[in-house]
PDB file of C-alpha atoms in Angstrom:
ATOM      1  CA  HIS A   1     -21.526 -42.802 -53.825  1.00 54.00           C
ATOM      2  CA  CYS A   2     -17.729 -41.772 -54.070  1.00 51.00           C
ATOM      3  CA  ARG A   3     -18.522 -38.197 -54.911  1.00 50.00           C
ATOM      4  CA  GLU A   4     -21.118 -37.953 -52.233  1.00 50.00           C
ATOM      5  CA  ASN A   5     -18.769 -39.051 -49.494  1.00 50.00           C
ATOM      6  CA  VAL A   6     -16.143 -36.565 -50.587  1.00 45.00           C
ATOM      7  CA  ARG A   7     -18.792 -33.875 -50.431  1.00 55.00           C
ATOM      8  CA  ARG A   8     -19.857 -34.920 -46.967  1.00 51.00           C
ATOM      9  CA  ASN A   9     -16.315 -35.149 -45.677  1.00 50.00           C
ATOM     10  CA  GLY A  10     -15.477 -31.673 -47.278  1.00 52.00           C
ATOM     11  CA  SER A  11     -18.213 -29.982 -45.564  1.00 52.00           C
ATOM     12  CA  LEU A  12     -17.447 -31.823 -42.225  1.00 46.00           C
ATOM     13  CA  MET A  13     -14.062 -30.684 -42.509  1.00 52.00           C
ATOM     14  CA  LYS A  14     -15.067 -27.044 -43.177  1.00 51.00           C
ATOM     15  CA  LYS A  15     -17.448 -26.913 -40.349  1.00 48.00           C
ATOM     16  CA  GLN A  16     -14.558 -28.356 -37.980  1.00 52.00           C
ATOM     17  CA  SER A  17     -12.404 -25.529 -39.454  1.00 56.00           C
ATOM     18  CA  ASN A  18     -14.945 -22.684 -38.975  1.00 54.00           C
ATOM     19  CA  LYS A  19     -15.264 -24.339 -35.063  1.00 50.00           C
ATOM     20  CA  SER A  20     -11.432 -24.319 -34.702  1.00 57.00           C
ATOM     21  CA  VAL A  21     -11.391 -20.482 -35.789  1.00 54.00           C
ATOM     22  CA  ARG A  22     -14.305 -19.592 -33.408  1.00 59.00           C
ATOM     23  CA  LEU A  23     -12.411 -21.652 -30.620  1.00 52.00           C
ATOM     24  CA  ALA A  24      -9.166 -19.722 -31.297  1.00 57.00           C
ATOM     25  CA  ALA A  25     -11.017 -16.128 -31.223  1.00 58.00           C
ATOM     26  CA  ILE A  26     -12.828 -17.027 -27.938  1.00 55.00           C
ATOM     27  CA  LEU A  27      -9.534 -18.038 -26.434  1.00 56.00           C
ATOM     28  CA  VAL A  28      -7.845 -15.211 -27.510  1.00 53.00           C
ATOM     29  CA  SER A  29     -10.593 -12.617 -26.304  1.00 56.00           C
ATOM     30  CA  VAL A  30     -10.438 -14.336 -23.007  1.00 49.00           C
ATOM     31  CA  VAL A  31      -6.381 -13.885 -22.771  1.00 48.00           C
ATOM     32  CA  VAL A  32      -6.862 -10.193 -23.753  1.00 49.00           C
ATOM     33  CA  GLY A  33      -9.694  -9.745 -21.392  1.00 51.00           C
ATOM     34  CA  MET A  34      -7.340 -11.457 -18.552  1.00 51.00           C
ATOM     35  CA  VAL A  35      -4.723  -9.274 -19.423  1.00 45.00           C
ATOM     36  CA  GLY A  36      -6.843  -6.033 -19.037  1.00 50.00           C
ATOM     37  CA  LEU A  37      -7.968  -7.197 -15.819  1.00 45.00           C
ATOM     38  CA  SER A  38      -4.627  -7.697 -14.441  1.00 39.00           C
ATOM     39  CA  TYR A  39      -3.594  -4.354 -14.985  1.00 39.00           C
ATOM     40  CA  ALA A  40      -7.177  -3.091 -13.802  1.00 41.00           C
ATOM     41  CA  SER A  41      -7.217  -4.943 -10.747  1.00 39.00           C
ATOM     42  CA  VAL A  42      -3.953  -3.251  -9.137  1.00 38.00           C
ATOM     43  CA  PRO A  43      -5.898   0.454  -9.049  1.00 39.00           C
ATOM     44  CA  LEU A  44      -9.114  -1.420  -8.182  1.00 40.00           C
ATOM     45  CA  TYR A  45      -7.266  -3.166  -5.390  1.00 36.00           C
ATOM     46  CA  ASP A  46      -5.702  -0.291  -3.963  1.00 41.00           C
ATOM     47  CA  LEU A  47      -9.212   1.525  -4.175  1.00 40.00           C
ATOM     48  CA  PHE A  48     -10.828  -1.192  -2.126  1.00 40.00           C
ATOM     49  CA  CYS A  49      -7.750  -1.409   0.394  1.00 42.00           C
ATOM     50  CA  ARG A  50      -8.376   2.437   1.303  1.00 44.00           C
ATOM     51  CA  VAL A  51     -11.999   2.368   1.766  1.00 43.00           C
ATOM     52  CA  THR A  52     -12.245  -0.751   3.705  1.00 41.00           C
ATOM     53  CA  GLY A  53      -8.657  -0.491   5.477  1.00 41.00           C
ATOM     54  CA  TYR A  54      -8.025  -4.147   4.276  1.00 42.00           C
ATOM     55  CA  GLY A  55      -4.433  -5.127   4.720  1.00 42.00           C
ATOM     56  CA  GLY A  56      -4.078  -2.388   7.330  1.00 39.00           C
ATOM     57  CA  THR A  57      -4.311   0.172   4.737  1.00 50.00           C
ATOM     58  CA  THR A  58      -4.939   3.541   6.566  1.00 51.00           C
ATOM     59  CA  GLN A  59      -7.617   6.468   5.791  1.00 57.00           C
ATOM     60  CA  GLN A  60      -7.138   9.855   5.084  1.00 55.00           C
ATOM     61  CA  ALA A  61      -9.206  13.027   6.258  1.00 53.00           C
ATOM     62  CA  GLU A  62      -8.966  16.766   5.936  1.00 55.00           C
ATOM     63  CA  ILE A  63     -10.215  17.295   9.306  1.00 59.00           C
ATOM     64  CA  ALA A  64     -10.127  15.686  12.739  1.00 62.00           C
ATOM     65  CA  PRO A  65     -13.367  14.526  14.567  1.00 65.00           C
ATOM     66  CA  ASP A  66     -15.308  16.505  16.972  1.00 77.00           C
ATOM     67  CA  VAL A  67     -15.610  13.579  19.532  1.00 89.00           C
ATOM     68  CA  ILE A  68     -13.096  12.597  21.969  1.00 93.00           C
ATOM     69  CA  LEU A  69     -13.902   9.605  23.683  1.00 94.00           C
ATOM     70  CA  ASP A  70     -12.296   8.462  26.952  1.00 94.00           C
ATOM     71  CA  ARG A  71     -10.990   5.208  25.712  1.00 95.00           C
ATOM     72  CA  GLU A  72      -7.038   5.491  25.501  1.00 96.00           C
ATOM     73  CA  MET A  73      -4.708   3.965  22.662  1.00 96.00           C
ATOM     74  CA  THR A  74      -1.167   3.270  22.623  1.00 97.00           C
ATOM     75  CA  ILE A  75       0.192   3.963  19.028  1.00 96.00           C
ATOM     76  CA  GLU A  76       3.866   2.842  18.186  1.00 97.00           C
ATOM     77  CA  PHE A  77       5.967   3.823  15.422  1.00 97.00           C
ATOM     78  CA  ASP A  78       7.805   1.515  13.371  1.00 96.00           C
ATOM     79  CA  ALA A  79      10.781   2.486  10.584  1.00 96.00           C
ATOM     80  CA  ASN A  80      12.071   0.559   7.904  1.00 95.00           C
ATOM     81  CA  THR A  81      13.990   0.919   4.831  1.00 95.00           C
ATOM     82  CA  SER A  82      14.689  -1.300   1.434  1.00 94.00           C
ATOM     83  CA  ARG A  83      17.953  -2.531   1.098  1.00 94.00           C
ATOM     84  CA  GLU A  84      18.720  -0.260  -1.941  1.00 93.00           C
ATOM     85  CA  MET A  85      17.803   2.803   0.532  1.00 96.00           C
ATOM     86  CA  PRO A  86      20.836   3.976   2.157  1.00 97.00           C
ATOM     87  CA  TRP A  87      19.114   6.647   4.437  1.00 97.00           C
ATOM     88  CA  ASP A  88      18.878   6.386   8.160  1.00 97.00           C
ATOM     89  CA  PHE A  89      15.495   6.624   9.050  1.00 96.00           C
ATOM     90  CA  LYS A  90      13.705   5.939  12.666  1.00 97.00           C
ATOM     91  CA  PRO A  91      11.003   7.587  14.509  1.00 96.00           C
ATOM     92  CA  VAL A  92      11.730  10.513  16.914  1.00 96.00           C
ATOM     93  CA  GLU A  93       9.448   9.198  19.540  1.00 95.00           C
ATOM     94  CA  HIS A  94       8.820   5.403  19.475  1.00 95.00           C
ATOM     95  CA  LYS A  95       5.161   5.458  21.196  1.00 96.00           C
ATOM     96  CA  MET A  96       2.879   7.824  22.481  1.00 97.00           C
ATOM     97  CA  THR A  97      -0.782   7.280  24.100  1.00 97.00           C
ATOM     98  CA  MET A  98      -3.629   9.403  23.571  1.00 96.00           C
ATOM     99  CA  LYS A  99      -7.467   9.228  23.342  1.00 96.00           C
ATOM    100  CA  VAL A 100      -9.330   7.916  20.621  1.00 95.00           C
ATOM    101  CA  GLY A 101     -10.542  10.902  18.485  1.00 94.00           C
ATOM    102  CA  GLU A 102      -7.527  13.127  19.794  1.00 95.00           C
ATOM    103  CA  THR A 103      -5.056  14.282  17.136  1.00 94.00           C
ATOM    104  CA  GLY A 104      -1.540  13.334  17.338  1.00 94.00           C
ATOM    105  CA  LEU A 105       1.377  14.702  15.866  1.00 95.00           C
ATOM    106  CA  ALA A 106       4.385  12.125  15.317  1.00 95.00           C
ATOM    107  CA  PHE A 107       7.811  12.662  13.805  1.00 96.00           C
ATOM    108  CA  TYR A 108      10.015  10.485  11.895  1.00 96.00           C
ATOM    109  CA  GLU A 109      13.849  11.564  11.220  1.00 97.00           C
ATOM    110  CA  ALA A 110      15.586  10.758   7.733  1.00 97.00           C
ATOM    111  CA  TYR A 111      19.097  11.427   7.056  1.00 98.00           C
ATOM    112  CA  ASN A 112      21.257  10.778   3.812  1.00 98.00           C
ATOM    113  CA  PRO A 113      24.649   9.695   4.713  1.00 97.00           C
ATOM    114  CA  THR A 114      25.711   9.550   1.086  1.00 96.00           C
ATOM    115  CA  ASP A 115      27.342  12.260  -1.304  1.00 96.00           C
ATOM    116  CA  ARG A 116      24.280  12.047  -3.620  1.00 95.00           C
ATOM    117  CA  LYS A 117      20.859  13.546  -3.814  1.00 95.00           C
ATOM    118  CA  ILE A 118      18.583  10.586  -3.134  1.00 95.00           C
ATOM    119  CA  LYS A 119      14.594  10.411  -3.976  1.00 95.00           C
ATOM    120  CA  GLY A 120      12.516   8.340  -1.646  1.00 95.00           C
ATOM    121  CA  THR A 121       8.890   7.121  -1.401  1.00 92.00           C
ATOM    122  CA  ALA A 122       7.296   5.576   1.754  1.00 93.00           C
ATOM    123  CA  THR A 123       4.805   3.077   2.105  1.00 91.00           C
ATOM    124  CA  PHE A 124       2.673   2.356   5.184  1.00 90.00           C
ATOM    125  CA  ASN A 125       0.590   0.218   6.957  1.00 88.00           C
ATOM    126  CA  VAL A 126      -1.200  -0.207  10.397  1.00 91.00           C
ATOM    127  CA  THR A 127      -1.323  -3.408  12.711  1.00 93.00           C
ATOM    128  CA  PRO A 128      -3.514  -5.185  13.884  1.00 93.00           C
ATOM    129  CA  GLN A 129      -4.855  -5.011  10.042  1.00 90.00           C
ATOM    130  CA  LYS A 130      -8.545  -4.793  11.161  1.00 91.00           C
ATOM    131  CA  VAL A 131      -8.009  -1.413  12.651  1.00 91.00           C
ATOM    132  CA  GLY A 132      -6.635   0.280   9.375  1.00 90.00           C
ATOM    133  CA  GLN A 133      -9.953   1.636   8.539  1.00 91.00           C
ATOM    134  CA  TYR A 134     -10.129   3.225  11.688  1.00 92.00           C
ATOM    135  CA  PHE A 135      -6.263   5.011  11.483  1.00 92.00           C
ATOM    136  CA  THR A 136      -6.662   8.313   9.933  1.00 91.00           C
ATOM    137  CA  LYS A 137      -4.372  10.473   8.747  1.00 91.00           C
ATOM    138  CA  ILE A 138      -4.587  14.307   7.979  1.00 86.00           C
ATOM    139  CA  ASP A 139      -1.405  15.166   6.788  1.00 86.00           C
ATOM    140  CA  CYS A 140       1.805  12.815   6.196  1.00 86.00           C
ATOM    141  CA  PHE A 141       5.537  12.932   4.450  1.00 84.00           C
ATOM    142  CA  CYS A 142       4.201   9.623   2.862  1.00 82.00           C
ATOM    143  CA  PHE A 143       1.727  11.413   0.462  1.00 79.00           C
ATOM    144  CA  THR A 144       4.449  12.772  -1.465  1.00 86.00           C
ATOM    145  CA  GLU A 145       8.045  12.124  -2.802  1.00 91.00           C
ATOM    146  CA  GLN A 146      10.888  12.980  -0.367  1.00 94.00           C
ATOM    147  CA  VAL A 147      14.141  14.347  -1.763  1.00 95.00           C
ATOM    148  CA  LEU A 148      17.405  14.700   0.626  1.00 96.00           C
ATOM    149  CA  GLN A 149      20.698  16.139  -0.363  1.00 97.00           C
ATOM    150  CA  PRO A 150      23.893  14.702   0.313  1.00 97.00           C
ATOM    151  CA  GLY A 151      24.157  14.837   4.055  1.00 97.00           C
ATOM    152  CA  GLU A 152      20.936  16.283   4.802  1.00 97.00           C
ATOM    153  CA  ARG A 153      19.071  15.209   7.797  1.00 97.00           C
ATOM    154  CA  VAL A 154      15.264  16.153   8.264  1.00 96.00           C
ATOM    155  CA  ASP A 155      12.134  15.551  10.528  1.00 96.00           C
ATOM    156  CA  MET A 156       9.010  14.449   8.744  1.00 94.00           C
ATOM    157  CA  PRO A 157       5.677  14.916  10.609  1.00 93.00           C
ATOM    158  CA  VAL A 158       2.456  12.759  10.433  1.00 92.00           C
ATOM    159  CA  THR A 159      -0.723  14.161  12.045  1.00 93.00           C
ATOM    160  CA  PHE A 160      -3.346  11.461  12.628  1.00 94.00           C
ATOM    161  CA  PHE A 161      -6.227  10.207  15.066  1.00 93.00           C
ATOM    162  CA  VAL A 162      -7.832   7.144  15.528  1.00 94.00           C
ATOM    163  CA  ASP A 163     -11.474   7.324  14.345  1.00 94.00           C
ATOM    164  CA  PRO A 164     -14.089   7.142  17.406  1.00 94.00           C
ATOM    165  CA  GLU A 165     -15.825   4.584  15.058  1.00 94.00           C
ATOM    166  CA  ILE A 166     -13.797   1.950  16.323  1.00 94.00           C
ATOM    167  CA  ASP A 167     -15.422   2.233  19.572  1.00 94.00           C
ATOM    168  CA  ASN A 168     -18.707   0.318  17.719  1.00 94.00           C
ATOM    169  CA  ASP A 169     -16.708  -2.178  16.312  1.00 95.00           C
ATOM    170  CA  PRO A 170     -16.979  -5.152  18.706  1.00 94.00           C
ATOM    171  CA  ASN A 171     -13.725  -6.810  16.997  1.00 93.00           C
ATOM    172  CA  ALA A 172     -11.664  -4.077  17.694  1.00 93.00           C
ATOM    173  CA  ARG A 173     -12.946  -3.480  21.279  1.00 91.00           C
ATOM    174  CA  GLU A 174      -9.724  -5.391  22.829  1.00 94.00           C
ATOM    175  CA  VAL A 175      -7.304  -3.464  20.752  1.00 95.00           C
ATOM    176  CA  LYS A 176      -5.022  -1.252  22.918  1.00 96.00           C
ATOM    177  CA  VAL A 177      -2.150  -0.865  20.862  1.00 97.00           C
ATOM    178  CA  ILE A 178      -1.857   0.295  17.193  1.00 96.00           C
ATOM    179  CA  THR A 179       1.316   0.197  15.420  1.00 96.00           C
ATOM    180  CA  LEU A 180       2.256   2.317  12.483  1.00 94.00           C
ATOM    181  CA  SER A 181       5.071   1.105  10.152  1.00 94.00           C
ATOM    182  CA  TYR A 182       6.479   2.838   7.142  1.00 94.00           C
ATOM    183  CA  THR A 183       9.161   1.570   4.665  1.00 95.00           C
ATOM    184  CA  PHE A 184      11.457   3.886   2.396  1.00 95.00           C
ATOM    185  CA  PHE A 185      12.306   2.859  -0.988  1.00 95.00           C
ATOM    186  CA  VAL A 186      14.367   4.517  -3.306  1.00 94.00           C
ATOM    187  CA  SER A 187      11.883   6.265  -6.176  1.00 86.00           C
ATOM    188  CA  GLU A 188      14.769   6.682  -8.471  1.00 63.00           C
ATOM    189  CA  ASP A 189      18.654   7.166  -8.721  1.00 49.00           C
ATOM    190  CA  ASP A 190      20.382  10.402 -10.307  1.00 43.00           C
ATOM    191  CA  ASP A 191      20.212   9.023 -13.675  1.00 47.00           C
ATOM    192  CA  GLY A 192      16.587   8.724 -13.296  1.00 43.00           C
ATOM    193  CA  THR A 193      16.562   4.938 -13.450  1.00 38.00           C
ATOM    194  CA  GLU A 194      13.982   3.196 -11.377  1.00 40.00           C
ATOM    195  CA  VAL A 195      14.971   1.006  -8.754  1.00 41.00           C
ATOM    196  CA  SER A 196      13.343  -2.258  -7.437  1.00 37.00           C
ATOM    197  CA  ALA A 197      10.587  -1.748  -4.609  1.00 37.00           C
ATOM    198  CA  LYS A 198      10.713  -5.555  -3.968  1.00 37.00           C
ATOM    199  CA  ALA A 199      13.372  -5.830  -1.640  1.00 38.00           C
ATOM    200  CA  GLU A 200      14.366  -6.774   1.764  1.00 41.00           C
ATOM    201  CA  LYS A 201      13.738  -4.280   4.991  1.00 43.00           C
ATOM    202  CA  LYS A 202      15.884  -3.312   7.508  1.00 46.00           C
ATOM    203  CA  SER A 203      13.688  -2.672  10.777  1.00 46.00           C
ATOM    204  CA  VAL A 204      14.135  -0.239  13.576  1.00 47.00           C
ATOM    205  CA  ASP A 205      12.931  -1.808  16.471  1.00 47.00           C
ATOM    206  CA  VAL A 206      10.065  -0.024  18.327  1.00 45.00           C
ATOM    207  CA  ASN A 207      10.623  -1.405  21.862  1.00 45.00           C
TER     208      ASN A 207
END
């Protein structure tokens, strides 16, 4: 009986050990999968925002629509810089009124007051966020990295329109003002060292 009990205990321990190994393997797989999803979620989330306009993300097009409505929309322009960005950055014109479907052209001014070359990248969004899917850019300085030499001042254009489809959205019928906002971040310093984009913003009042 003693030998039989030893064999049973040994067999039971072996089964428990196999279960532990399988459980550990499953847990490792789950962790690896979660890490993979976390990396994949960034481009997927960005794609989701661009397709749906979620979070005030604007759209992009090559040409303007061939329909212009009588409905007017006031576009306000807002400019911000991160704490590390020394540029002076502001809209040349604070607001404009245009018809839905009409092509608009606005300029933002950037000035580098330092004695070194600085590269900058702009992020953007519109408010109210629910109209992001209807605010469409044809051309924008935010599509590419901008470089300003010491003391250089430039006017940067953005060409855009409000999609006439906004008129078919009952949730956007009361919208009369859209604010287009940009924030410039330093993309890298003279040594190529990346600078954090998680910084405070210095705002320019649009009023």
